[in-house]
Amino acid sequence: MGGGNPATPSTSIPKLSSGPVGQQIYSIYKARLGQFTSNGEYGSQNLQAAMYEGRATGQDYVKLQVYSPPGLSRPTFEDATSHEFTDTHVGQSFGPSWSTHWIKIKLQVPQNLLNKAHLEFHWDADNEGLIWTEDGEPLQGLSGGGERIEWILPKSFCDGNAHTFYIEMACNAMFGNAIGDTIQPPNPNRYFQLKTADIVAVNLEARALYVDFWIIGDAAREFPDNSWEEHAALQVCNGIMDTFINGHGTQESILKARELARKYIGNVDSSKVYESDKDPHVYAIGHCHIDTCWLWPWAETKRKIARSWANQCDLMDRYPEHRFTCSQAQQYRWLETLYPKLFDRVKTKVKEGTFQPVGGSWVEHDTNLPSGESLVRQFLYGQRYFQSRFGERCTTFWIPDTFGYSSQLPQLCRLAGMPRFFTQKLSWNNINTFPHTTFNWVALDGSQVLCHMAPDETYTASAHFGDVSRSISQHKSMDQDDTGLLVFGKGDGGGGPTFEMLEKLRRCRGLSDKTGLLPRVKMGDSVEDYFARLEKKAQNGTEFVTWYGELYLELHRGTYTSQAYNKRNNRQSEIMLHDIEYLATMATLKDSSYKYPKKEVDDIWEDVLLCQFHDCLPGSAIEMCYRDSDELYARVLKAGVKLLKGALSFLGLDDTTSSKSELKTINTLPWYRVEIIKLPGTEGDFAAITGGPGLANVETLTKASRSTARIRKIDDGVFEMRNDDFIVHIENGAITSLVDLAEDRDIIPNGQKANQLVIFDDKPLYWQAWDVEVYHLRSREELQPSTIYVVDDGPHMVSLCTETKISEQSWIKTTISLAASIEGQSSYVSMSSEVEWHETMRFLKVEFPVDVMNTEASYETQYGIVRRPTHYNTSWDMAKFEVCCHKWADLSEAGYGVSILNDSKYGFAVAGNVMRLSLLRAPKAPDAHADMGHHHIKYAILPHSGPLNHRTVRTARNFNHPFQLFRGPPSASDKHSSAFRLLSSIRLTGSPALILDSIKRGEDDEDVSRGELPNRKGRSIIVRIYESLGGKARGVIEVNRAVVDVKKVEKTNVLEDDGEKVAFEEGKAKIELRAFEVATFRLQL
């Protein structure tokens, strides 16, 4: 049909080939990318060669002088700059470790650089530094070692004249002074050579291209090989390189290369990149985790704070999208005290919303080891500080680096006004993978917080392409929410985000919008904004998964035991503070002329809370830190003793001058106590103490007193102790039989030995002070005593001492004691050990095999009990081969059980029927002398009929609160005396599961307040009560209104806010607590 020739289709393809074109060899073109930005053999030919437009160095332009303070002192700016400076130069070395050197810099920009668009001063001595203006304002920190070495010169410096500023040089690197492996003990004689002190003209377009290429190159390396996005990234990168090479690296070629980059990432030169209306999936927040002490002492931390936070204030001025969050009220306090100008700058940024306080605690503390009251005070002091300085409390408990999270934290967070919780540390588990990212974490009492764990599994992300990608690819809760929080910035040693990180994130966002595939990141929101979105989803019906109980970290189990002195000081300080607040409160009720020592109590608490930082109390810091904490605890003890004596004296109980004075004691615990004690400073004299709460009677016992403790030798090395409750057989220092006479039951299995000292080889995979690994149990070795002899032969107490040689350098002397049975006291066998310890990577424990069977053991935790497996059925069970306990651990079956008490230990394990208390470790890093020296350790075995009950809880408290004797007037013991009536004027009756844990004055009472927050009218007493056994419990707060005129009672929170009224009639307030509830009540006078 039709006829004619068909039309020839038009085409732009030439008819004839111009020549062969080969396929790109994928691996070669990808490997090529590294040539463009490396400092290696091609550095003089690639982009690095175009980064700088000029450089000036030497004394003509940068004149250097130094003042080196004596020793390891760290003088203030005013002090340092008042001294004479001497000439110094690039190439000079400064040291030794931890010393400070003040450098005075007289800088004059040469004529050939005056008109350059961007000038920086580059300084690198491989150590940290802080730039100060000539008039004493801290400007910016320097990290050294090639990182954060630049300071943008003010425009005022480009006038051809000389300008002066200072650098405070700290002779330590970001991670201390170890050589090589950073967690090894620091080298005390490390020196740092000044390598760079230059004026540099920076080509900002070349620097921008560097970051463009970095991120697009990451896309080429990390996107899936079969994706078009990956292939496109590779083509763009190679195109950039070709453009630069063909243009001979000129500025024009750099600008053309950037245009090529924009085809893949868009326009990324301002914060407007975040203004697109596309929904983000990753929310990035800048952060700077500064360990309050770790591989450096507190004194250096104070300077790290100034260096790091000054940097962030500078970045906020340059990057409008930058939001920076930081925790730890203690660090803000240090900044406020030592760097007031910088603190004012921070306060301005807080008001603007760019610098965001978070966390609500005094420090980022350990949560396993502090007492319940200490956890409360971390929040109380932290939240009060943030509220008083910045006008707001925190709503997110921020604690990303602590070594596991105890089971009552959600309840205490809610009571402190924080319904949100952030961490990431469980990503460090070395056995099991924690299954959730976003979830509701539920405490023992049922309280919950909304928890998010950074899916990138770090709190120090470098804001790489991969960090953004992993914030979704590693997210484990995508069924409920598909967003993740990306926490970025140099951390641990401080520093925080860098300008490169902020530039990279701009490009990541541009790439997501322009090309896709990479999760879309957003800057400009706060942590609170992120959690608010999660809460809104929950309100709209999203059901987040739940996790009940502790968040046990399957790593760092050795921190329950390392640095025994420090742990003992912590517990003794907590106990002392309990007594100080109780007695000082009673003293204020006696007479208004006694001024409640609020400042002194605050100072002590703040020192104790500081020492609970998560590398201090756990035992994972360098030796310098423990010299500091020993000194601080000595100050705490001295101040505490003074306060106790002052309160006793005001109460009329301290009388050391009268010949008629008598031995007195106060039972500061909230129940009646009966105990036999050995009188200190005597040759075997004993006393029976009865009474309390409040004043107790001290009756000196004579041989004629009715007592029942006896000891006899059966054979060489074999002894029998007995009282009316127990018969105890001891053979070669070990308990081979412990018969409960009332139950006619031997609790030690036939042929086994309790109180058996055992030692283990202790070489973890890496983290020496932190870790003990499960394989250490394979090296068990029993220790045998060399000497056994009787110390006390009754009738009030019997004691047997065993001396055991551990090695040529180490020994242990253990005294096993059994007091006479006395009505009202639970009998137990106590052990008091004196240890000389000089071992290397060994672990000392004591074992108690018991004739009790249960698949779970119970351990005291803060305000409650944690039950953990005694078997290794699953990897989750086996991971808990070493766990944390407080004053007791218990293994019970139906009708009977055994508790092990201790006075300063935290590491424990129950495997099958063997209860094992951890005593001492000997790690050699980061403290080469950790735990070396002399130790005193007390523990006890408490058999009990029936299930675990209040007797264990109370006896363990008694064991940790030994009676303190003093001399007082005879009249004080009269039940009608004012002191007697006052000290027993507030009581808790009802269920024995209820514990009256703390009595103190109200924080903002008119006669107590220090004025940091508004006063509360009148006077009040705060009492904290908790349910200790795990069931609903009722009780009555009883007040002797003839002594304490309480007008009303209300239930408050741990921050002592206004709460709900509690019925109060005839001096009684009935209360009911749910299982493991912590309740705070205000008794308003």
PDB file of N, CA and C in Angstrom, residues 14 19 21 25 201 229 277 327 359 444 540 568 583 631 634 647 696 715 720 744 757 771 809 940 943-944 1057 1074:
ATOM      1  N   PRO A  14      26.705   9.152  16.137  1.00  0.00           N
ATOM      2  CA  PRO A  14      27.446   9.197  14.863  1.00  0.00           C
ATOM      3  C   PRO A  14      27.375   7.854  14.154  1.00  0.00           C
ATOM      4  N   GLY A  19      36.202   5.575  17.894  1.00  0.00           N
ATOM      5  CA  GLY A  19      37.277   4.800  18.494  1.00  0.00           C
ATOM      6  C   GLY A  19      36.734   3.923  19.603  1.00  0.00           C
ATOM      7  N   VAL A  21      35.807   2.453  23.219  1.00  0.00           N
ATOM      8  CA  VAL A  21      35.528   2.933  24.566  1.00  0.00           C
ATOM      9  C   VAL A  21      35.396   1.710  25.462  1.00  0.00           C
ATOM     10  N   ILE A  25      36.457  -0.269  34.847  1.00  0.00           N
ATOM     11  CA  ILE A  25      36.728  -1.372  35.774  1.00  0.00           C
ATOM     12  C   ILE A  25      36.329  -0.892  37.162  1.00  0.00           C
ATOM     13  N   ALA A 201      46.059  31.074  55.184  1.00  0.00           N
ATOM     14  CA  ALA A 201      44.931  31.527  54.354  1.00  0.00           C
ATOM     15  C   ALA A 201      44.272  30.293  53.746  1.00  0.00           C
ATOM     16  N   GLU A 229      22.120   4.470  42.726  1.00  0.00           N
ATOM     17  CA  GLU A 229      22.676   5.558  43.526  1.00  0.00           C
ATOM     18  C   GLU A 229      24.171   5.375  43.769  1.00  0.00           C
ATOM     19  N   ASP A 277      10.510  20.169  53.024  1.00  0.00           N
ATOM     20  CA  ASP A 277       9.351  19.661  53.763  1.00  0.00           C
ATOM     21  C   ASP A 277       9.302  18.128  53.796  1.00  0.00           C
ATOM     22  N   SER A 327      25.273  17.156  79.687  1.00  0.00           N
ATOM     23  CA  SER A 327      24.717  16.807  80.994  1.00  0.00           C
ATOM     24  C   SER A 327      25.699  17.171  82.097  1.00  0.00           C
ATOM     25  N   GLY A 359      19.824  15.669  81.270  1.00  0.00           N
ATOM     26  CA  GLY A 359      20.300  14.646  82.206  1.00  0.00           C
ATOM     27  C   GLY A 359      19.745  14.715  83.599  1.00  0.00           C
ATOM     28  N   LEU A 444      10.839  -1.898  89.172  1.00  0.00           N
ATOM     29  CA  LEU A 444      10.297  -2.934  90.055  1.00  0.00           C
ATOM     30  C   LEU A 444       8.889  -2.617  90.523  1.00  0.00           C
ATOM     31  N   ASN A 540      -1.163   8.461  70.381  1.00  0.00           N
ATOM     32  CA  ASN A 540      -2.008   8.154  69.226  1.00  0.00           C
ATOM     33  C   ASN A 540      -2.159   6.655  68.987  1.00  0.00           C
ATOM     34  N   ARG A 568      34.471   1.326  99.686  1.00  0.00           N
ATOM     35  CA  ARG A 568      34.245   1.375 101.135  1.00  0.00           C
ATOM     36  C   ARG A 568      33.989   2.817 101.579  1.00  0.00           C
ATOM     37  N   LEU A 583      20.223  13.492 112.784  1.00  0.00           N
ATOM     38  CA  LEU A 583      20.532  14.190 114.030  1.00  0.00           C
ATOM     39  C   LEU A 583      20.393  15.698 113.880  1.00  0.00           C
ATOM     40  N   GLU A 631      41.629  11.981  99.027  1.00  0.00           N
ATOM     41  CA  GLU A 631      41.729  13.288  99.685  1.00  0.00           C
ATOM     42  C   GLU A 631      40.346  13.882  99.920  1.00  0.00           C
ATOM     43  N   ALA A 634      38.575  12.029 102.735  1.00  0.00           N
ATOM     44  CA  ALA A 634      39.120  12.431 104.037  1.00  0.00           C
ATOM     45  C   ALA A 634      38.494  13.750 104.480  1.00  0.00           C
ATOM     46  N   ALA A 647      25.816  18.323 116.348  1.00  0.00           N
ATOM     47  CA  ALA A 647      24.416  17.985 116.596  1.00  0.00           C
ATOM     48  C   ALA A 647      24.256  17.287 117.944  1.00  0.00           C
ATOM     49  N   ALA A 696      19.743   4.454 122.730  1.00  0.00           N
ATOM     50  CA  ALA A 696      19.731   3.044 123.110  1.00  0.00           C
ATOM     51  C   ALA A 696      20.547   2.867 124.380  1.00  0.00           C
ATOM     52  N   ASP A 715      39.874 -31.030 117.575  1.00  0.00           N
ATOM     53  CA  ASP A 715      41.073 -31.700 117.060  1.00  0.00           C
ATOM     54  C   ASP A 715      41.994 -30.613 116.537  1.00  0.00           C
ATOM     55  N   GLU A 720      34.664 -26.083 117.472  1.00  0.00           N
ATOM     56  CA  GLU A 720      33.205 -25.976 117.484  1.00  0.00           C
ATOM     57  C   GLU A 720      32.811 -24.710 118.227  1.00  0.00           C
ATOM     58  N   ASP A 744      16.719 -27.798 113.327  1.00  0.00           N
ATOM     59  CA  ASP A 744      17.435 -29.079 113.259  1.00  0.00           C
ATOM     60  C   ASP A 744      17.925 -29.328 111.837  1.00  0.00           C
ATOM     61  N   LEU A 757      38.092 -19.431 101.215  1.00  0.00           N
ATOM     62  CA  LEU A 757      38.745 -18.442 100.370  1.00  0.00           C
ATOM     63  C   LEU A 757      39.234 -19.108  99.091  1.00  0.00           C
ATOM     64  N   ASP A 771      36.719  -5.428  83.436  1.00  0.00           N
ATOM     65  CA  ASP A 771      36.135  -6.714  83.061  1.00  0.00           C
ATOM     66  C   ASP A 771      36.659  -7.885  83.875  1.00  0.00           C
ATOM     67  N   GLN A 809      53.964 -12.201  98.909  1.00  0.00           N
ATOM     68  CA  GLN A 809      53.714 -10.795  99.230  1.00  0.00           C
ATOM     69  C   GLN A 809      52.383 -10.551  99.930  1.00  0.00           C
ATOM     70  N   ALA A 940      29.125 -11.766 106.587  1.00  0.00           N
ATOM     71  CA  ALA A 940      28.485 -12.674 107.549  1.00  0.00           C
ATOM     72  C   ALA A 940      27.559 -13.619 106.803  1.00  0.00           C
ATOM     73  N   PRO A 943      21.641 -17.599 108.340  1.00  0.00           N
ATOM     74  CA  PRO A 943      20.579 -18.564 108.013  1.00  0.00           C
ATOM     75  C   PRO A 943      19.242 -18.062 108.553  1.00  0.00           C
ATOM     76  N   HIS A 944      18.166 -18.422 107.902  1.00  0.00           N
ATOM     77  CA  HIS A 944      16.858 -17.981 108.402  1.00  0.00           C
ATOM     78  C   HIS A 944      15.790 -18.998 108.033  1.00  0.00           C
ATOM     79  N   ASP A1057       8.327  18.691  95.521  1.00  0.00           N
ATOM     80  CA  ASP A1057       7.287  19.568  94.994  1.00  0.00           C
ATOM     81  C   ASP A1057       5.999  19.388  95.804  1.00  0.00           C
ATOM     82  N   ARG A1074       2.728   0.436  97.123  1.00  0.00           N
ATOM     83  CA  ARG A1074       2.736  -0.746  96.268  1.00  0.00           C
ATOM     84  C   ARG A1074       4.112  -1.415  96.354  1.00  0.00           C
TER      85      ARG A1074
END
